[in-house]
PDB file of C-alpha atoms in Angstrom:
ATOM      1  CA  MET O  16      -8.867 -44.129  -4.145  1.00 84.00           C
ATOM      2  CA  GLU O  17      -5.949 -42.523  -2.329  1.00 88.00           C
ATOM      3  CA  LYS O  18      -4.885 -40.637  -5.439  1.00 90.00           C
ATOM      4  CA  ALA O  19      -8.389 -39.202  -5.824  1.00 91.00           C
ATOM      5  CA  ALA O  20      -8.343 -38.054  -2.193  1.00 92.00           C
ATOM      6  CA  VAL O  21      -4.980 -36.321  -2.652  1.00 94.00           C
ATOM      7  CA  ARG O  22      -6.114 -34.545  -5.814  1.00 94.00           C
ATOM      8  CA  ALA O  23      -9.401 -33.502  -4.218  1.00 94.00           C
ATOM      9  CA  LEU O  24      -7.615 -32.191  -1.111  1.00 94.00           C
ATOM     10  CA  ASN O  25      -5.187 -30.143  -3.201  1.00 95.00           C
ATOM     11  CA  LYS O  26      -7.955 -28.686  -5.367  1.00 96.00           C
ATOM     12  CA  THR O  27      -9.985 -27.828  -2.263  1.00 95.00           C
ATOM     13  CA  ALA O  28      -6.949 -26.103  -0.756  1.00 95.00           C
ATOM     14  CA  LEU O  29      -6.440 -24.050  -3.922  1.00 96.00           C
ATOM     15  CA  TRP O  30     -10.128 -23.102  -3.882  1.00 96.00           C
ATOM     16  CA  LEU O  31      -9.829 -22.074  -0.225  1.00 95.00           C
ATOM     17  CA  LYS O  32      -6.764 -19.942  -0.977  1.00 95.00           C
ATOM     18  CA  THR O  33      -8.447 -18.085  -3.851  1.00 95.00           C
ATOM     19  CA  GLN O  34     -11.696 -17.527  -1.935  1.00 95.00           C
ATOM     20  CA  ALA O  35      -9.897 -16.333   1.198  1.00 95.00           C
ATOM     21  CA  ALA O  36      -7.678 -13.957  -0.789  1.00 95.00           C
ATOM     22  CA  LYS O  37     -10.681 -12.594  -2.678  1.00 96.00           C
ATOM     23  CA  GLU O  38     -12.824 -11.999   0.412  1.00 95.00           C
ATOM     24  CA  ILE O  39     -10.025 -10.498   2.529  1.00 94.00           C
ATOM     25  CA  SER O  40      -8.943  -8.139  -0.265  1.00 93.00           C
ATOM     26  CA  GLU O  41     -12.547  -6.982  -0.745  1.00 93.00           C
ATOM     27  CA  GLU O  42     -13.018  -6.494   3.001  1.00 92.00           C
ATOM     28  CA  LYS O  43      -9.782  -4.549   3.508  1.00 90.00           C
ATOM     29  CA  LYS O  44      -9.790  -2.789   0.090  1.00 90.00           C
ATOM     30  CA  ILE O  45      -6.326  -3.958  -0.905  1.00 90.00           C
ATOM     31  CA  LYS O  46      -4.937  -5.542  -4.075  1.00 89.00           C
ATOM     32  CA  LEU O  47      -5.672  -9.208  -4.627  1.00 92.00           C
ATOM     33  CA  THR O  48      -2.046  -9.948  -5.523  1.00 92.00           C
ATOM     34  CA  VAL O  49      -0.881  -8.715  -2.108  1.00 91.00           C
ATOM     35  CA  MET O  50      -3.195 -11.182  -0.366  1.00 92.00           C
ATOM     36  CA  ARG O  51      -2.308 -14.057  -2.701  1.00 93.00           C
ATOM     37  CA  LYS O  52       1.358 -13.677  -1.794  1.00 93.00           C
ATOM     38  CA  ARG O  53       0.493 -13.837   1.908  1.00 93.00           C
ATOM     39  CA  LEU O  54      -1.364 -17.161   1.689  1.00 94.00           C
ATOM     40  CA  ARG O  55       0.638 -20.354   1.155  1.00 95.00           C
ATOM     41  CA  ILE O  56      -0.440 -23.956   0.691  1.00 94.00           C
ATOM     42  CA  PHE O  57       1.496 -27.098   1.569  1.00 95.00           C
ATOM     43  CA  LYS O  58      -0.056 -29.751  -0.654  1.00 93.00           C
ATOM     44  CA  ALA O  59      -1.101 -33.269   0.300  1.00 92.00           C
ATOM     45  CA  LYS O  60       0.794 -36.356  -0.861  1.00 92.00           C
ATOM     46  CA  THR O  61      -0.083 -40.022  -0.826  1.00 88.00           C
ATOM     47  CA  SER O  62       2.168 -40.418   2.227  1.00 90.00           C
ATOM     48  CA  ARG O  63       0.581 -37.453   4.044  1.00 89.00           C
ATOM     49  CA  LEU O  64      -3.149 -36.989   3.537  1.00 90.00           C
ATOM     50  CA  ASP O  65      -3.529 -33.484   4.915  1.00 91.00           C
ATOM     51  CA  VAL O  66      -3.175 -29.971   3.576  1.00 93.00           C
ATOM     52  CA  LEU O  67      -1.710 -27.029   5.440  1.00 92.00           C
ATOM     53  CA  MET O  68      -2.516 -23.426   4.632  1.00 92.00           C
ATOM     54  CA  ARG O  69      -0.273 -20.799   6.170  1.00 94.00           C
ATOM     55  CA  ALA O  70      -1.670 -17.291   6.261  1.00 92.00           C
ATOM     56  CA  ASN O  71       0.620 -14.336   6.893  1.00 93.00           C
ATOM     57  CA  LEU O  72      -1.856 -12.028   8.619  1.00 90.00           C
ATOM     58  CA  TYR O  73       0.599  -9.574  10.141  1.00 91.00           C
ATOM     59  CA  ASP O  74       0.128  -5.885   9.444  1.00 91.00           C
ATOM     60  CA  ILE O  75       0.826  -4.796   5.854  1.00 91.00           C
ATOM     61  CA  ARG O  76       3.050  -1.823   5.097  1.00 90.00           C
ATOM     62  CA  VAL O  77       0.777   0.749   3.504  1.00 89.00           C
ATOM     63  CA  SER O  78       3.245   1.363   0.677  1.00 87.00           C
ATOM     64  CA  ALA O  79       2.646  -2.228  -0.542  1.00 87.00           C
ATOM     65  CA  ILE O  80      -1.104  -1.685  -0.941  1.00 86.00           C
ATOM     66  CA  GLY O  81      -1.068   0.620  -3.939  1.00 84.00           C
ATOM     67  CA  LYS O  82      -0.018   3.954  -5.379  1.00 88.00           C
ATOM     68  CA  MET O  83       0.857   6.598  -2.794  1.00 90.00           C
ATOM     69  CA  ARG O  84      -0.270  10.217  -3.113  1.00 93.00           C
ATOM     70  CA  GLN O  85       0.461  13.147  -0.828  1.00 93.00           C
ATOM     71  CA  THR O  86      -2.564  15.325  -0.029  1.00 92.00           C
ATOM     72  CA  ARG O  87      -3.055  18.474   2.027  1.00 94.00           C
ATOM     73  CA  LYS O  88      -4.354  16.652   5.069  1.00 93.00           C
ATOM     74  CA  GLY O  89      -2.075  13.627   4.842  1.00 92.00           C
ATOM     75  CA  ALA O  90      -1.404  10.760   2.487  1.00 93.00           C
ATOM     76  CA  LYS O  91      -3.637   8.551   0.386  1.00 93.00           C
ATOM     77  CA  VAL O  92      -2.807   5.001  -0.674  1.00 91.00           C
ATOM     78  CA  GLY O  93      -5.291   3.194  -2.885  1.00 86.00           C
ATOM     79  CA  LYS O  94      -8.698   3.739  -1.290  1.00 87.00           C
ATOM     80  CA  HIS O  95      -7.297   4.474   2.182  1.00 89.00           C
ATOM     81  CA  LYS O  96      -6.677   7.947   3.608  1.00 92.00           C
ATOM     82  CA  PHE O  97      -4.162   8.536   6.385  1.00 91.00           C
ATOM     83  CA  ILE O  98      -4.648  11.939   7.992  1.00 92.00           C
ATOM     84  CA  GLY O  99      -1.397  13.271   9.392  1.00 89.00           C
ATOM     85  CA  GLY O 100       0.676  10.847   7.336  1.00 90.00           C
ATOM     86  CA  PHE O 101       3.385  11.904   4.904  1.00 92.00           C
ATOM     87  CA  MET O 102       5.329  10.255   2.114  1.00 90.00           C
ATOM     88  CA  ALA O 103       9.074   9.976   2.537  1.00 88.00           C
ATOM     89  CA  THR O 104      12.080   8.137   1.173  1.00 88.00           C
ATOM     90  CA  MET O 105      14.458   6.862   3.824  1.00 84.00           C
ATOM     91  CA  PRO O 106      18.268   7.054   3.503  1.00 87.00           C
ATOM     92  CA  ARG O 107      18.397   3.347   2.616  1.00 88.00           C
ATOM     93  CA  GLY O 108      16.045   3.937  -0.320  1.00 85.00           C
ATOM     94  CA  ASN O 109      12.760   2.469   0.924  1.00 84.00           C
ATOM     95  CA  SER O 110       9.815   4.788   0.519  1.00 87.00           C
ATOM     96  CA  GLY O 111       6.535   4.683   2.371  1.00 89.00           C
ATOM     97  CA  VAL O 112       3.921   6.550   4.344  1.00 91.00           C
ATOM     98  CA  PHE O 113       5.029   7.631   7.803  1.00 92.00           C
ATOM     99  CA  ARG O 114       3.422   9.310  10.796  1.00 91.00           C
ATOM    100  CA  ARG O 115       5.061  11.265  13.605  1.00 88.00           C
ATOM    101  CA  GLU O 116       4.762   9.719  17.048  1.00 87.00           C
ATOM    102  CA  GLY O 117       4.964  12.959  18.994  1.00 82.00           C
ATOM    103  CA  ARG O 118       5.169  16.671  18.366  1.00 86.00           C
ATOM    104  CA  THR O 119       8.888  16.586  17.628  1.00 86.00           C
ATOM    105  CA  ALA O 120      10.285  15.850  14.195  1.00 81.00           C
ATOM    106  CA  LEU O 121      12.005  12.553  14.538  1.00 83.00           C
ATOM    107  CA  PRO O 122      10.288   9.677  16.212  1.00 88.00           C
ATOM    108  CA  ILE O 123       8.379   8.598  13.109  1.00 87.00           C
ATOM    109  CA  GLN O 124       6.679   5.260  12.499  1.00 88.00           C
ATOM    110  CA  GLU O 125       5.713   3.665   9.200  1.00 90.00           C
ATOM    111  CA  VAL O 126       1.945   3.373   8.792  1.00 90.00           C
ATOM    112  CA  LYS O 127       0.672  -0.204   8.618  1.00 92.00           C
ATOM    113  CA  LEU O 128      -2.749  -1.669   7.915  1.00 90.00           C
ATOM    114  CA  GLY O 129      -3.976  -4.399  10.251  1.00 90.00           C
ATOM    115  CA  LEU O 130      -5.569  -7.555   8.846  1.00 89.00           C
ATOM    116  CA  GLU O 131      -5.956  -9.705  11.899  1.00 87.00           C
ATOM    117  CA  PRO O 132      -9.461  -9.985  13.339  1.00 89.00           C
ATOM    118  CA  GLU O 133     -11.390  -9.885  10.057  1.00 91.00           C
ATOM    119  CA  ALA O 134      -9.010 -12.029   8.004  1.00 92.00           C
ATOM    120  CA  SER O 135      -8.827 -14.895  10.490  1.00 92.00           C
ATOM    121  CA  LYS O 136     -12.619 -14.777  10.877  1.00 94.00           C
ATOM    122  CA  ILE O 137     -13.106 -15.028   7.086  1.00 94.00           C
ATOM    123  CA  ILE O 138     -10.713 -17.990   6.807  1.00 93.00           C
ATOM    124  CA  LYS O 139     -12.313 -19.740   9.784  1.00 93.00           C
ATOM    125  CA  GLU O 140     -15.804 -19.379   8.291  1.00 94.00           C
ATOM    126  CA  LEU O 141     -14.642 -20.725   4.926  1.00 92.00           C
ATOM    127  CA  VAL O 142     -12.957 -23.723   6.560  1.00 91.00           C
ATOM    128  CA  ASN O 143     -15.855 -24.530   8.893  1.00 92.00           C
ATOM    129  CA  TYR O 144     -18.816 -24.099   6.564  1.00 92.00           C
ATOM    130  CA  GLU O 145     -17.851 -24.389   2.900  1.00 91.00           C
ATOM    131  CA  THR O 146     -14.842 -26.678   2.434  1.00 91.00           C
ATOM    132  CA  GLU O 147     -16.701 -29.944   3.114  1.00 92.00           C
ATOM    133  CA  GLY O 148     -19.079 -29.472   0.197  1.00 93.00           C
ATOM    134  CA  ILE O 149     -16.287 -28.363  -2.110  1.00 94.00           C
ATOM    135  CA  PHE O 150     -14.140 -31.367  -1.119  1.00 94.00           C
ATOM    136  CA  GLU O 151     -17.016 -33.777  -1.782  1.00 94.00           C
ATOM    137  CA  LYS O 152     -17.598 -32.243  -5.213  1.00 95.00           C
ATOM    138  CA  TYR O 153     -13.909 -32.532  -6.173  1.00 95.00           C
ATOM    139  CA  PHE O 154     -13.611 -36.036  -4.685  1.00 95.00           C
ATOM    140  CA  GLU O 155     -16.548 -37.355  -6.721  1.00 94.00           C
ATOM    141  CA  ARG O 156     -15.117 -35.764  -9.854  1.00 94.00           C
ATOM    142  CA  GLU O 157     -11.678 -37.316  -9.296  1.00 93.00           C
ATOM    143  CA  LEU O 158     -13.160 -40.749  -8.513  1.00 93.00           C
ATOM    144  CA  ASN O 159     -15.193 -40.662 -11.724  1.00 92.00           C
ATOM    145  CA  TYR O 160     -12.076 -39.670 -13.662  1.00 92.00           C
ATOM    146  CA  ILE O 161     -10.009 -42.522 -12.185  1.00 88.00           C
ATOM    147  CA  VAL O 162     -12.782 -45.059 -12.849  1.00 88.00           C
ATOM    148  CA  LYS O 163     -13.069 -43.953 -16.493  1.00 86.00           C
ATOM    149  CA  VAL O 164      -9.315 -44.133 -17.085  1.00 76.00           C
TER     150      VAL O 164
END
């Protein structure tokens, strides 16, 4: 019984991770692989019957989203346009899209894309409304498997 619960919890957590990554990447128009790397699962064991999912929802550097292109008005990365932004390679070798903070040349800041309000809302909705049904489905399946074997 306990083994079935652990397996069902872990499968539910994996389902939650894939669904959350899929919905957030569609919402924010970023690559799915970028979101998958930012979600992490700590699986359940027979000694600890709970699953933790850690979501790194800090701002993403725009250069990690996709291919960068310089345009007349600014820079374009994937499906996002950044007016006033420019591509540059820093002395240490990291390249990205930057934007000037003032009128002078040097205070520049790397452009980042925020995930926070939408991403946490998507994860919260998935946890509150859909995980129970998914867990029940997986739990029944695992119980049937254990009974057969």
